[in-house]
């Protein structure tokens, strides 16, 4: 696994239209087509947060190893993120996280929540219960003043209404940072 830092320019130069297309592809699928939503959600992760080797499509487990998230595959091999600094926090146990929190180069968070394993005795692919994208609304008193506050909203791509349209919620979220400290994302915050 490459533990070196990555160049900020490399990430910022990603085509923004690919991200928008990937998000649109996930949110336009009917809620009744969960298998297709899973595929599109994992493709979105491959676009935004690629693995050093392999694809999120083939991951059987995610594990927190020291300060990194590791993806494990059916053949026993594993891979970290292509850019390890994208991983910032998690919920649950290190050996079986309930969710992982990723952060892109622009500072936006993405929470990936995992579903439960089916318990068939076979090695199963990871089931993604939801992918929530952080969006922020910035507030200012008037147009001549600088922005002083913001509100954080979460757009749910996998869980949506019966037509597949994403749910939006506003809530405080608490995580464990990769260094073990608390990692809090409040609904309202100051800039």
Coordinates of N, CA, C and O in Angstrom, one line a residue:
X1 N 0.8 -1.2 0.0 CA 0.0 0.0 0.0 C 0.9 1.2 0.0 O 1.8 1.3 0.8
X2 N 0.6 2.2 -0.8 CA 1.4 3.4 -0.9 C 1.0 4.4 0.2 O -0.2 4.8 0.2
X3 N 1.9 4.6 1.1 CA 1.6 5.5 2.3 C 2.0 6.9 2.0 O 2.0 7.8 2.9
X4 N 2.5 7.2 0.8 CA 3.0 8.6 0.5 C 1.8 9.5 0.4 O 0.7 9.1 0.0
X5 N 2.1 10.8 0.6 CA 1.0 11.8 0.4 C 0.8 12.0 -1.1 O 1.6 11.7 -1.9
X6 N -0.4 12.5 -1.4 CA -0.7 12.7 -2.8 C -0.8 14.2 -3.1 O -1.0 15.0 -2.2
X7 N -0.6 14.5 -4.4 CA -0.6 15.9 -4.8 C -2.0 16.4 -4.9 O -2.9 15.8 -5.5
X8 N -2.3 17.5 -4.2 CA -3.7 18.1 -4.2 C -4.1 18.4 -5.7 O -5.2 18.2 -6.0
X9 N -3.2 18.9 -6.5 CA -3.5 19.2 -7.9 C -4.0 18.0 -8.6 O -4.9 18.1 -9.5
X10 N -3.4 16.8 -8.3 CA -3.8 15.6 -9.0 C -5.3 15.3 -8.8 O -6.0 15.0 -9.7
X11 N -5.8 15.5 -7.5 CA -7.2 15.2 -7.2 C -8.1 16.3 -7.8 O -9.1 16.0 -8.3
X12 N -7.7 17.5 -7.7 CA -8.5 18.6 -8.1 C -8.7 18.6 -9.6 O -9.7 19.1 -10.1
X13 N -7.8 18.0 -10.4 CA -7.9 18.0 -11.8 C -8.8 16.9 -12.3 O -9.0 16.7 -13.5
X14 N -9.4 16.1 -11.4 CA -10.4 15.1 -11.8 C -11.5 15.8 -12.6 O -11.9 16.9 -12.2
X15 N -12.1 15.2 -13.5 CA -13.2 15.7 -14.3 C -14.4 15.8 -13.4 O -14.9 14.8 -12.9
X16 N -14.9 17.0 -13.2 CA -16.1 17.2 -12.3 C -17.3 16.6 -13.0 O -18.2 16.2 -12.3
X17 N -17.4 16.6 -14.3 CA -18.6 16.0 -14.9 C -18.7 14.5 -14.7 O -19.8 14.0 -14.6
X18 N -17.6 13.8 -14.5 CA -17.7 12.4 -14.2 C -18.3 12.2 -12.8 O -19.1 11.3 -12.7
X19 N -18.0 13.0 -11.9 CA -18.6 12.9 -10.5 C -20.1 13.2 -10.6 O -20.9 12.4 -10.1
X20 N -20.5 14.2 -11.3 CA -21.9 14.6 -11.5 C -22.7 13.4 -12.2 O -23.8 13.1 -11.8
X21 N -22.1 12.9 -13.2 CA -22.7 11.8 -13.9 C -22.9 10.5 -13.0 O -23.9 9.9 -13.0
X22 N -21.8 10.3 -12.2 CA -21.9 9.1 -11.3 C -23.0 9.3 -10.3 O -23.7 8.4 -10.0
X23 N -23.1 10.5 -9.7 CA -24.1 10.8 -8.7 C -25.5 10.6 -9.3 O -26.4 10.0 -8.8
X24 N -25.6 11.2 -10.5 CA -26.9 11.2 -11.2 C -27.3 9.7 -11.5 O -28.5 9.3 -11.4
X25 N -26.3 8.9 -11.9 CA -26.6 7.5 -12.2 C -27.2 6.7 -11.0 O -28.1 5.9 -11.1
X26 N -26.6 7.0 -9.8 CA -27.1 6.4 -8.6 C -28.5 6.8 -8.2 O -29.4 6.0 -7.9
X27 N -28.7 8.1 -8.3 CA -30.0 8.7 -7.8 C -31.2 8.4 -8.7 O -32.3 8.6 -8.3
X28 N -30.9 8.1 -10.0 CA -32.1 7.9 -10.9 C -32.6 6.5 -10.9 O -33.6 6.3 -11.6
X29 N -32.0 5.6 -10.2 CA -32.4 4.2 -10.2 C -33.6 4.0 -9.3 O -33.5 4.5 -8.1
X30 N -34.6 3.3 -9.6 CA -35.7 3.0 -8.8 C -35.3 2.3 -7.5 O -34.4 1.5 -7.5
X31 N -35.9 2.6 -6.4 CA -35.6 2.0 -5.1 C -35.8 0.5 -5.1 O -35.3 -0.2 -4.3
X32 N -36.6 0.0 -6.1 CA -36.9 -1.4 -6.2 C -35.8 -2.2 -6.8 O -35.7 -3.4 -6.7
X33 N -34.8 -1.5 -7.4 CA -33.7 -2.1 -8.1 C -32.4 -1.9 -7.2 O -31.5 -1.3 -7.6
X34 N -32.4 -2.6 -6.0 CA -31.3 -2.4 -5.1 C -30.0 -3.0 -5.6 O -29.0 -2.4 -5.3
X35 N -30.1 -4.0 -6.4 CA -28.8 -4.6 -6.9 C -28.2 -3.6 -7.9 O -26.9 -3.4 -7.8
X36 N -29.0 -3.0 -8.7 CA -28.4 -2.0 -9.6 C -27.9 -0.7 -8.8 O -26.9 -0.2 -9.2
X37 N -28.6 -0.3 -7.8 CA -28.2 0.8 -6.9 C -26.8 0.5 -6.3 O -25.9 1.3 -6.2
X38 N -26.6 -0.8 -5.9 CA -25.4 -1.2 -5.3 C -24.2 -1.1 -6.3 O -23.2 -0.6 -6.0
X39 N -24.5 -1.5 -7.5 CA -23.4 -1.4 -8.5 C -23.1 0.0 -8.8 O -21.9 0.4 -8.8
X40 N -24.1 0.9 -9.0 CA -23.8 2.3 -9.2 C -23.1 3.0 -8.1 O -22.3 3.8 -8.3
X41 N -23.5 2.7 -6.8 CA -22.9 3.3 -5.6 C -21.4 2.9 -5.6 O -20.6 3.7 -5.3
X42 N -21.1 1.6 -5.9 CA -19.7 1.2 -5.9 C -18.9 1.8 -7.0 O -17.7 2.1 -6.9
X43 N -19.6 2.0 -8.1 CA -18.9 2.8 -9.2 C -18.6 4.2 -8.8 O -17.5 4.7 -9.2
X44 N -19.5 4.8 -8.1 CA -19.3 6.2 -7.6 C -18.0 6.2 -6.7 O -17.2 7.0 -6.8
X45 N -17.9 5.2 -5.8 CA -16.8 5.1 -4.9 C -15.5 4.9 -5.7 O -14.4 5.4 -5.4
X46 N -15.6 4.0 -6.8 CA -14.4 3.9 -7.6 C -14.0 5.2 -8.3 O -12.8 5.4 -8.6
X47 N -14.9 6.0 -8.6 CA -14.6 7.3 -9.3 C -14.1 8.3 -8.3 O -13.0 8.9 -8.6
X48 N -14.7 8.4 -7.1 CA -14.3 9.4 -6.1 C -13.1 9.0 -5.3 O -12.3 9.8 -4.9
X49 N -13.1 7.7 -4.8 CA -12.1 7.2 -3.9 C -11.6 5.9 -4.4 O -11.9 4.9 -3.7
X50 N -10.8 5.9 -5.4 CA -10.4 4.6 -6.0 C -9.4 3.8 -5.0 O -8.7 4.5 -4.3
X51 N -9.5 2.5 -5.2 CA -8.5 1.7 -4.4 C -7.2 1.7 -5.2 O -7.1 1.9 -6.4
X52 N -6.1 1.4 -4.4 CA -4.8 1.3 -5.1 C -4.8 0.2 -6.1 O -4.2 0.3 -7.2
X53 N -5.5 -0.9 -5.8 CA -5.7 -2.0 -6.8 C -7.0 -2.6 -6.5 O -7.5 -2.7 -5.4
X54 N -7.7 -3.0 -7.6 CA -9.0 -3.6 -7.5 C -10.1 -2.6 -7.5 O -9.8 -1.4 -7.7
X55 N -11.3 -3.0 -7.3 CA -12.5 -2.2 -7.4 C -13.4 -2.4 -6.1 O -13.4 -3.5 -5.5
X56 N -14.1 -1.3 -5.7 CA -15.0 -1.4 -4.6 C -16.1 -2.5 -5.0 O -16.8 -3.0 -4.1
X57 N -16.3 -2.8 -6.3 CA -17.3 -3.8 -6.7 C -17.0 -5.2 -6.1 O -17.9 -5.9 -5.9
X58 N -15.7 -5.4 -5.9 CA -15.3 -6.8 -5.5 C -14.9 -6.9 -4.1 O -14.3 -7.9 -3.7
X59 N -15.2 -5.9 -3.2 CA -14.8 -5.9 -1.8 C -15.7 -6.8 -1.0 O -16.9 -6.7 -1.1
X60 N -15.1 -7.7 -0.1 CA -15.9 -8.5 0.8 C -15.9 -8.0 2.2 O -16.8 -8.3 3.0
X61 N -14.9 -7.1 2.5 CA -14.9 -6.5 3.9 C -14.0 -5.3 3.8 O -13.0 -5.2 3.1
X62 N -14.4 -4.3 4.7 CA -13.5 -3.1 4.9 C -13.1 -3.2 6.4 O -13.9 -3.6 7.3
X63 N -11.8 -3.0 6.6 CA -11.2 -3.1 8.0 C -10.4 -1.8 8.2 O -9.7 -1.4 7.3
X64 N -10.4 -1.3 9.4 CA -9.6 -0.2 9.8 C -8.3 -0.8 10.3 O -8.3 -1.5 11.3
X65 N -7.2 -0.5 9.6 CA -5.8 -1.0 10.0 C -5.0 0.2 10.3 O -4.5 0.9 9.4
X66 N -4.7 0.4 11.6 CA -4.0 1.5 12.1 C -4.7 2.8 11.7 O -5.8 3.0 12.2
X67 N -4.2 3.6 10.8 CA -4.9 4.8 10.4 C -5.3 4.7 8.9 O -5.5 5.8 8.3
X68 N -5.6 3.5 8.5 CA -5.9 3.3 7.1 C -7.2 2.4 7.0 O -7.4 1.6 7.8
X69 N -7.9 2.6 5.9 CA -9.0 1.7 5.6 C -8.5 0.7 4.6 O -7.8 1.1 3.6
X70 N -8.7 -0.6 4.8 CA -8.2 -1.7 3.9 C -9.5 -2.4 3.4 O -10.4 -2.7 4.1
X71 N -9.4 -2.6 2.1 CA -10.5 -3.4 1.4 C -10.0 -4.8 1.1 O -8.9 -5.0 0.6
X72 N -10.8 -5.8 1.5 CA -10.4 -7.2 1.4 C -11.2 -7.8 0.3 O -12.4 -7.5 0.1
X73 N -10.6 -8.7 -0.5 CA -11.3 -9.4 -1.6 C -11.4 -10.9 -1.4 O -10.8 -11.4 -0.4
X74 N -12.2 -11.6 -2.2 CA -12.5 -13.0 -2.0 C -11.3 -13.9 -2.0 O -11.2 -14.9 -1.3
X75 N -10.3 -13.5 -2.8 CA -9.1 -14.3 -2.8 C -8.1 -14.1 -1.7 O -7.0 -14.7 -1.6
X76 N -8.5 -13.3 -0.7 CA -7.7 -13.0 0.5 C -6.8 -11.8 0.3 O -6.1 -11.3 1.3
X77 N -6.7 -11.3 -0.9 CA -5.8 -10.1 -1.1 C -6.5 -8.8 -0.6 O -7.7 -8.9 -0.2
X78 N -5.8 -7.8 -0.4 CA -6.3 -6.5 0.1 C -5.7 -5.3 -0.5 O -4.6 -5.4 -1.2
X79 N -6.3 -4.2 -0.4 CA -5.8 -3.0 -1.0 C -6.3 -1.8 -0.1 O -7.4 -1.8 0.5
X80 N -5.4 -0.8 0.0 CA -5.8 0.5 0.6 C -6.4 1.4 -0.5 O -6.4 1.1 -1.7
X81 N -6.7 2.6 -0.1 CA -7.2 3.6 -1.0 C -6.0 4.1 -1.8 O -4.8 4.2 -1.3
X82 N -6.2 4.5 -3.0 CA -5.2 5.1 -3.9 C -4.6 6.3 -3.2 O -3.4 6.6 -3.3
X83 N -5.4 7.1 -2.5 CA -5.0 8.3 -1.8 C -5.4 8.1 -0.3 O -6.6 8.4 0.0
X84 N -4.6 7.5 0.5 CA -4.9 7.2 1.9 C -5.5 8.3 2.7 O -6.3 8.1 3.6
X85 N -5.1 9.6 2.4 CA -5.6 10.7 3.1 C -7.1 10.9 3.0 O -7.7 11.7 3.7
X86 N -7.7 10.3 2.0 CA -9.2 10.4 1.9 C -9.9 9.9 3.0 O -11.0 10.3 3.4
X87 N -9.4 8.8 3.7 CA -10.0 8.2 4.8 C -9.8 9.1 6.1 O -8.7 9.4 6.4
X88 N -10.9 9.5 6.7 CA -10.7 10.4 7.9 C -11.3 9.8 9.2 O -10.9 10.2 10.3
X89 N -12.4 9.0 9.1 CA -13.0 8.5 10.3 C -13.9 7.3 10.1 O -14.1 6.9 8.9
X90 N -14.4 6.7 11.1 CA -15.3 5.5 11.0 C -16.3 5.5 12.2 O -16.1 6.1 13.2
X91 N -17.2 4.6 12.1 CA -18.2 4.2 13.2 C -18.1 2.7 13.3 O -18.0 2.0 12.3
X92 N -18.3 2.2 14.6 CA -18.3 0.8 14.8 C -17.0 0.3 15.2 O -16.1 1.1 15.8
X93 N -16.7 -1.0 15.0 CA -15.5 -1.6 15.4 C -14.5 -1.6 14.2 O -14.9 -1.6 13.1
X94 N -13.2 -1.5 14.6 CA -12.2 -1.5 13.5 C -12.2 -2.7 12.6 O -12.0 -2.6 11.4
X95 N -12.5 -3.9 13.2 CA -12.6 -5.1 12.4 C -13.9 -5.2 11.6 O -13.9 -6.0 10.6
X96 N -14.9 -4.4 11.9 CA -16.2 -4.5 11.2 C -16.9 -3.2 11.3 O -17.9 -3.0 12.0
X97 N -16.4 -2.1 10.7 CA -17.0 -0.8 10.8 C -18.4 -0.8 10.3 O -18.7 -1.4 9.3
X98 N -19.2 0.0 11.0 CA -20.6 0.2 10.5 C -20.6 1.2 9.4 O -21.5 1.1 8.5
X99 N -19.7 2.1 9.4 CA -19.5 3.1 8.3 C -18.1 3.6 8.3 O -17.4 3.6 9.3
X100 N -17.7 4.2 7.1 CA -16.5 4.9 7.0 C -16.8 6.3 6.4 O -17.7 6.5 5.7
X101 N -15.9 7.2 6.9 CA -16.1 8.6 6.4 C -14.9 9.0 5.6 O -13.8 8.8 6.0
X102 N -15.2 9.4 4.4 CA -14.1 9.8 3.4 C -14.2 11.3 3.1 O -15.3 11.9 3.2
X103 N -13.1 11.9 2.8 CA -13.1 13.4 2.5 C -12.3 13.6 1.2 O -11.2 13.2 1.1
X104 N -13.0 14.3 0.3 CA -12.3 14.6 -1.0 C -11.4 15.8 -0.9 O -11.3 16.4 0.2
X105 N -10.7 16.1 -1.9 CA -9.7 17.2 -1.9 C -10.3 18.5 -1.7 O -9.7 19.5 -1.2
X106 N -11.6 18.7 -2.1 CA -12.3 19.9 -1.9 C -12.8 20.1 -0.5 O -13.4 21.2 -0.1
X107 N -12.7 19.1 0.4 CA -13.2 19.2 1.8 C -14.6 18.6 2.0 O -15.1 18.7 3.1
X108 N -15.2 18.0 1.0 CA -16.5 17.5 1.2 C -16.4 16.0 1.7 O -15.6 15.3 1.3
X109 N -17.3 15.7 2.6 CA -17.4 14.4 3.2 C -18.3 13.4 2.5 O -19.3 13.9 2.0
X110 N -18.0 12.2 2.5 CA -18.9 11.1 2.0 C -18.9 10.0 3.1 O -17.8 9.5 3.4
X111 N -20.1 9.7 3.5 CA -20.2 8.6 4.5 C -20.7 7.3 3.8 O -21.8 7.4 3.1
X112 N -20.0 6.2 3.9 CA -20.4 5.0 3.3 C -20.9 4.1 4.5 O -20.1 3.7 5.3
X113 N -22.2 3.7 4.5 CA -22.7 2.9 5.6 C -22.9 1.5 5.0 O -23.4 1.3 3.9
X114 N -22.5 0.5 5.8 CA -22.5 -0.9 5.3 C -23.7 -1.6 5.9 O -24.1 -1.4 7.0
X115 N -24.3 -2.5 5.1 CA -25.4 -3.3 5.5 C -24.9 -4.6 6.2 O -23.7 -4.8 6.2
X116 N -25.8 -5.3 6.7 CA -25.4 -6.6 7.4 C -25.1 -7.7 6.4 O -25.6 -7.7 5.3
X117 N -24.2 -8.6 6.9 CA -23.9 -9.7 6.0 C -25.0 -10.7 6.1 O -25.7 -10.8 7.2
X118 N -25.3 -11.5 5.1 CA -26.4 -12.4 5.0 C -26.2 -13.6 5.8 O -27.1 -14.3 6.2
X119 N -24.9 -14.0 6.2 CA -24.7 -15.1 7.0 C -24.9 -16.4 6.3 O -25.4 -17.4 6.9
X120 N -24.6 -16.5 5.0 CA -24.8 -17.8 4.3 C -23.7 -18.8 4.4 O -23.8 -19.9 4.0
X121 N -22.6 -18.3 5.1 CA -21.4 -19.2 5.2 C -20.5 -19.0 4.1 O -19.3 -19.5 4.1
X122 N -20.8 -18.4 3.0 CA -20.0 -18.1 1.9 C -19.4 -16.7 2.1 O -20.0 -15.8 2.8
X123 N -18.3 -16.4 1.4 CA -17.8 -15.1 1.4 C -18.6 -14.2 0.5 O -18.8 -14.5 -0.7
X124 N -19.2 -13.2 1.0 CA -20.2 -12.3 0.3 C -19.5 -11.0 0.0 O -18.7 -10.5 0.8
X125 N -20.0 -10.3 -1.0 CA -19.5 -9.0 -1.3 C -20.2 -8.0 -0.3 O -21.3 -8.3 0.2
X126 N -19.5 -6.9 0.0 CA -20.0 -6.0 0.9 C -21.3 -5.4 0.4 O -21.4 -5.0 -0.8
X127 N -22.3 -5.3 1.3 CA -23.6 -4.6 1.0 C -23.5 -3.2 1.5 O -23.3 -3.0 2.6
X128 N -23.7 -2.2 0.6 CA -23.7 -0.8 0.9 C -25.1 -0.4 1.3 O -26.0 -0.4 0.4
X129 N -25.3 -0.1 2.5 CA -26.7 0.3 2.9 C -27.0 1.7 2.4 O -28.1 2.0 2.1
X130 N -26.0 2.6 2.4 CA -26.2 3.9 1.9 C -24.9 4.6 1.7 O -23.8 4.3 2.2
X131 N -24.9 5.6 0.8 CA -23.8 6.5 0.5 C -24.4 7.9 0.7 O -25.4 8.3 0.0
X132 N -23.9 8.7 1.7 CA -24.4 10.0 1.9 C -23.3 11.0 1.6 O -22.2 11.0 2.1
X133 N -23.7 12.0 0.7 CA -22.8 13.1 0.3 C -23.1 14.3 1.1 O -24.3 14.7 1.3
X134 N -22.1 15.0 1.6 CA -22.2 16.2 2.3 C -22.4 17.4 1.4 O -21.7 17.5 0.4
X135 N -23.4 18.2 1.6 CA -23.6 19.5 0.9 C -23.7 20.5 2.0 O -24.2 20.3 3.1
X136 N -23.3 21.7 1.6 CA -23.3 22.8 2.6 C -24.0 24.0 2.0 O -23.9 24.4 0.9
X137 N -24.8 24.7 2.9 CA -25.4 25.9 2.6 C -24.7 27.0 3.4 O -24.7 26.9 4.6
X138 N -24.2 28.0 2.7 CA -23.5 29.1 3.4 C -24.4 30.3 3.6 O -25.1 30.6 2.7
X139 N -24.3 30.9 4.8 CA -25.2 32.0 5.1 C -24.3 33.2 5.4 O -23.3 33.2 6.0
X140 N -24.9 34.4 5.0 CA -24.2 35.7 5.4 C -25.3 36.7 5.6 O -26.5 36.6 5.1
X141 N -25.0 37.7 6.4 CA -26.0 38.7 6.8 C -26.5 39.5 5.6 O -27.7 39.8 5.4
X142 N -25.6 40.0 4.8 CA -25.9 40.7 3.5 C -24.8 40.5 2.5 O -23.7 39.9 2.8
X143 N -25.0 40.9 1.3 CA -24.0 40.6 0.2 C -22.7 41.2 0.4 O -21.7 40.8 -0.1
X144 N -22.6 42.3 1.2 CA -21.3 43.0 1.4 C -20.4 42.3 2.5 O -19.2 42.5 2.6
X145 N -21.1 41.4 3.4 CA -20.3 40.8 4.4 C -19.8 39.4 4.0 O -20.4 38.8 3.1
X146 N -18.8 39.0 4.7 CA -18.3 37.6 4.4 C -19.2 36.6 5.0 O -19.9 36.9 5.9
X147 N -19.1 35.4 4.5 CA -20.0 34.3 5.0 C -19.5 34.0 6.5 O -18.3 33.9 6.7
X148 N -20.5 33.8 7.4 CA -20.1 33.6 8.7 C -20.6 32.3 9.3 O -20.1 31.8 10.3
X149 N -21.5 31.6 8.6 CA -22.0 30.3 9.1 C -22.5 29.5 7.9 O -22.6 29.9 6.8
X150 N -22.6 28.2 8.2 CA -23.0 27.2 7.2 C -23.9 26.2 7.9 O -23.8 25.9 9.1
X151 N -24.7 25.5 7.0 CA -25.5 24.4 7.5 C -25.1 23.2 6.6 O -25.0 23.3 5.4
X152 N -24.9 22.0 7.2 CA -24.5 20.8 6.6 C -25.7 19.9 6.3 O -26.5 19.7 7.2
X153 N -25.9 19.5 5.1 CA -27.0 18.6 4.7 C -26.3 17.3 4.2 O -25.3 17.3 3.6
X154 N -27.1 16.2 4.3 CA -26.6 14.9 3.8 C -27.6 14.4 2.7 O -28.8 14.3 3.0
X155 N -27.1 14.1 1.5 CA -27.9 13.6 0.5 C -27.7 12.1 0.4 O -26.5 11.7 0.2
X156 N -28.7 11.3 0.6 CA -28.6 9.9 0.6 C -28.9 9.4 -0.8 O -29.9 9.6 -1.4
X157 N -27.9 8.6 -1.4 CA -28.0 8.2 -2.7 C -28.6 6.8 -2.9 O -29.3 6.5 -3.9
X158 N -28.4 5.9 -1.9 CA -28.9 4.5 -2.0 C -30.3 4.5 -1.4 O -31.2 3.9 -2.0
X159 N -30.5 5.1 -0.3 CA -31.8 5.1 0.3 C -32.6 6.3 -0.2 O -32.1 7.4 -0.1
X160 N -33.7 6.0 -0.8 CA -34.5 7.1 -1.4 C -35.9 6.8 -1.4 O -36.4 5.8 -0.8
X161 N -36.7 7.6 -2.1 CA -38.1 7.3 -2.1 C -38.4 6.2 -3.1 O -37.5 5.7 -3.7
X162 N -39.7 5.9 -3.3 CA -40.0 4.8 -4.2 C -39.6 5.0 -5.7 O -39.5 4.1 -6.5
X163 N -39.4 6.3 -6.0 CA -39.0 6.6 -7.4 C -37.5 6.7 -7.5 O -37.0 6.9 -8.6
X164 N -36.8 6.4 -6.4 CA -35.3 6.5 -6.5 C -34.7 7.8 -6.2 O -33.5 8.0 -6.2
X165 N -35.5 8.8 -6.0 CA -35.0 10.2 -5.7 C -34.4 10.2 -4.3 O -34.9 9.6 -3.4
X166 N -33.2 10.8 -4.1 CA -32.5 10.8 -2.9 C -33.2 11.5 -1.7 O -33.9 12.5 -2.0
X167 N -33.0 11.0 -0.5 CA -33.5 11.6 0.7 C -32.4 12.6 1.1 O -31.2 12.4 0.9
X168 N -32.8 13.7 1.7 CA -31.9 14.7 2.3 C -32.2 14.9 3.7 O -33.4 15.0 4.1
X169 N -31.2 14.9 4.6 CA -31.4 15.1 6.0 C -30.4 16.1 6.5 O -29.3 16.3 5.9
X170 N -30.6 16.6 7.7 CA -29.7 17.5 8.4 C -29.6 17.0 9.8 O -30.6 16.9 10.5
X171 N -28.4 16.6 10.2 CA -28.2 16.0 11.5 C -26.7 16.1 11.9 O -25.9 16.3 11.1
X172 N -26.5 16.1 13.2 CA -25.1 16.1 13.7 C -24.7 14.6 13.6 O -25.4 13.7 13.8
X173 N -23.4 14.5 13.2 CA -22.8 13.1 13.1 C -21.6 13.0 13.9 O -20.8 14.0 14.0
X174 N -21.4 11.9 14.6 CA -20.2 11.6 15.4 C -19.5 10.4 14.9 O -20.1 9.4 14.6
X175 N -18.2 10.5 14.8 CA -17.3 9.4 14.3 C -16.1 9.3 15.2 O -15.8 10.2 16.0
X176 N -15.3 8.2 14.9 CA -14.0 8.1 15.5 C -13.0 8.4 14.5 O -13.0 7.8 13.4
X177 N -12.2 9.4 14.7 CA -11.2 9.8 13.7 C -10.1 8.7 13.6 O -10.0 7.9 14.5
X178 N -9.4 8.7 12.5 CA -8.4 7.6 12.3 C -7.3 7.6 13.3 O -6.7 6.6 13.6
X179 N -7.1 8.7 14.0 CA -6.1 8.8 15.1 C -6.7 8.4 16.5 O -6.1 8.5 17.5
X180 N -8.1 8.1 16.5 CA -8.7 7.7 17.7 C -9.5 8.8 18.4 O -10.3 8.6 19.4
X181 N -9.3 10.1 18.0 CA -10.0 11.2 18.6 C -11.5 11.2 18.1 O -11.8 10.5 17.1
X182 N -12.3 12.1 18.7 CA -13.7 12.3 18.2 C -13.6 13.1 16.9 O -12.8 14.0 16.8
X183 N -14.5 12.8 16.0 CA -14.6 13.5 14.8 C -16.1 13.9 14.6 O -16.9 13.0 14.3
X184 N -16.4 15.1 14.9 CA -17.8 15.6 14.9 C -18.1 16.5 13.7 O -17.3 17.4 13.3
X185 N -19.3 16.2 13.1 CA -19.7 17.0 12.0 C -21.1 17.5 12.4 O -22.1 16.8 12.3
X186 N -21.1 18.8 12.9 CA -22.4 19.4 13.3 C -23.2 19.9 12.1 O -22.7 20.2 11.1
X187 N -24.5 19.9 12.4 CA -25.4 20.4 11.4 C -25.1 21.9 11.0 O -25.0 22.3 9.9
X188 N -24.9 22.7 12.1 CA -24.6 24.1 11.9 C -23.1 24.3 12.4 O -22.7 23.7 13.3
X189 N -22.4 25.1 11.6 CA -21.0 25.4 12.0 C -20.5 26.7 11.5 O -21.2 27.3 10.6
X190 N -19.5 27.3 12.1 CA -19.0 28.6 11.7 C -17.9 28.4 10.7 O -17.1 27.4 10.7
X191 N -17.8 29.3 9.8 CA -16.7 29.3 8.8 C -15.5 30.1 9.2 O -15.6 31.0 10.0

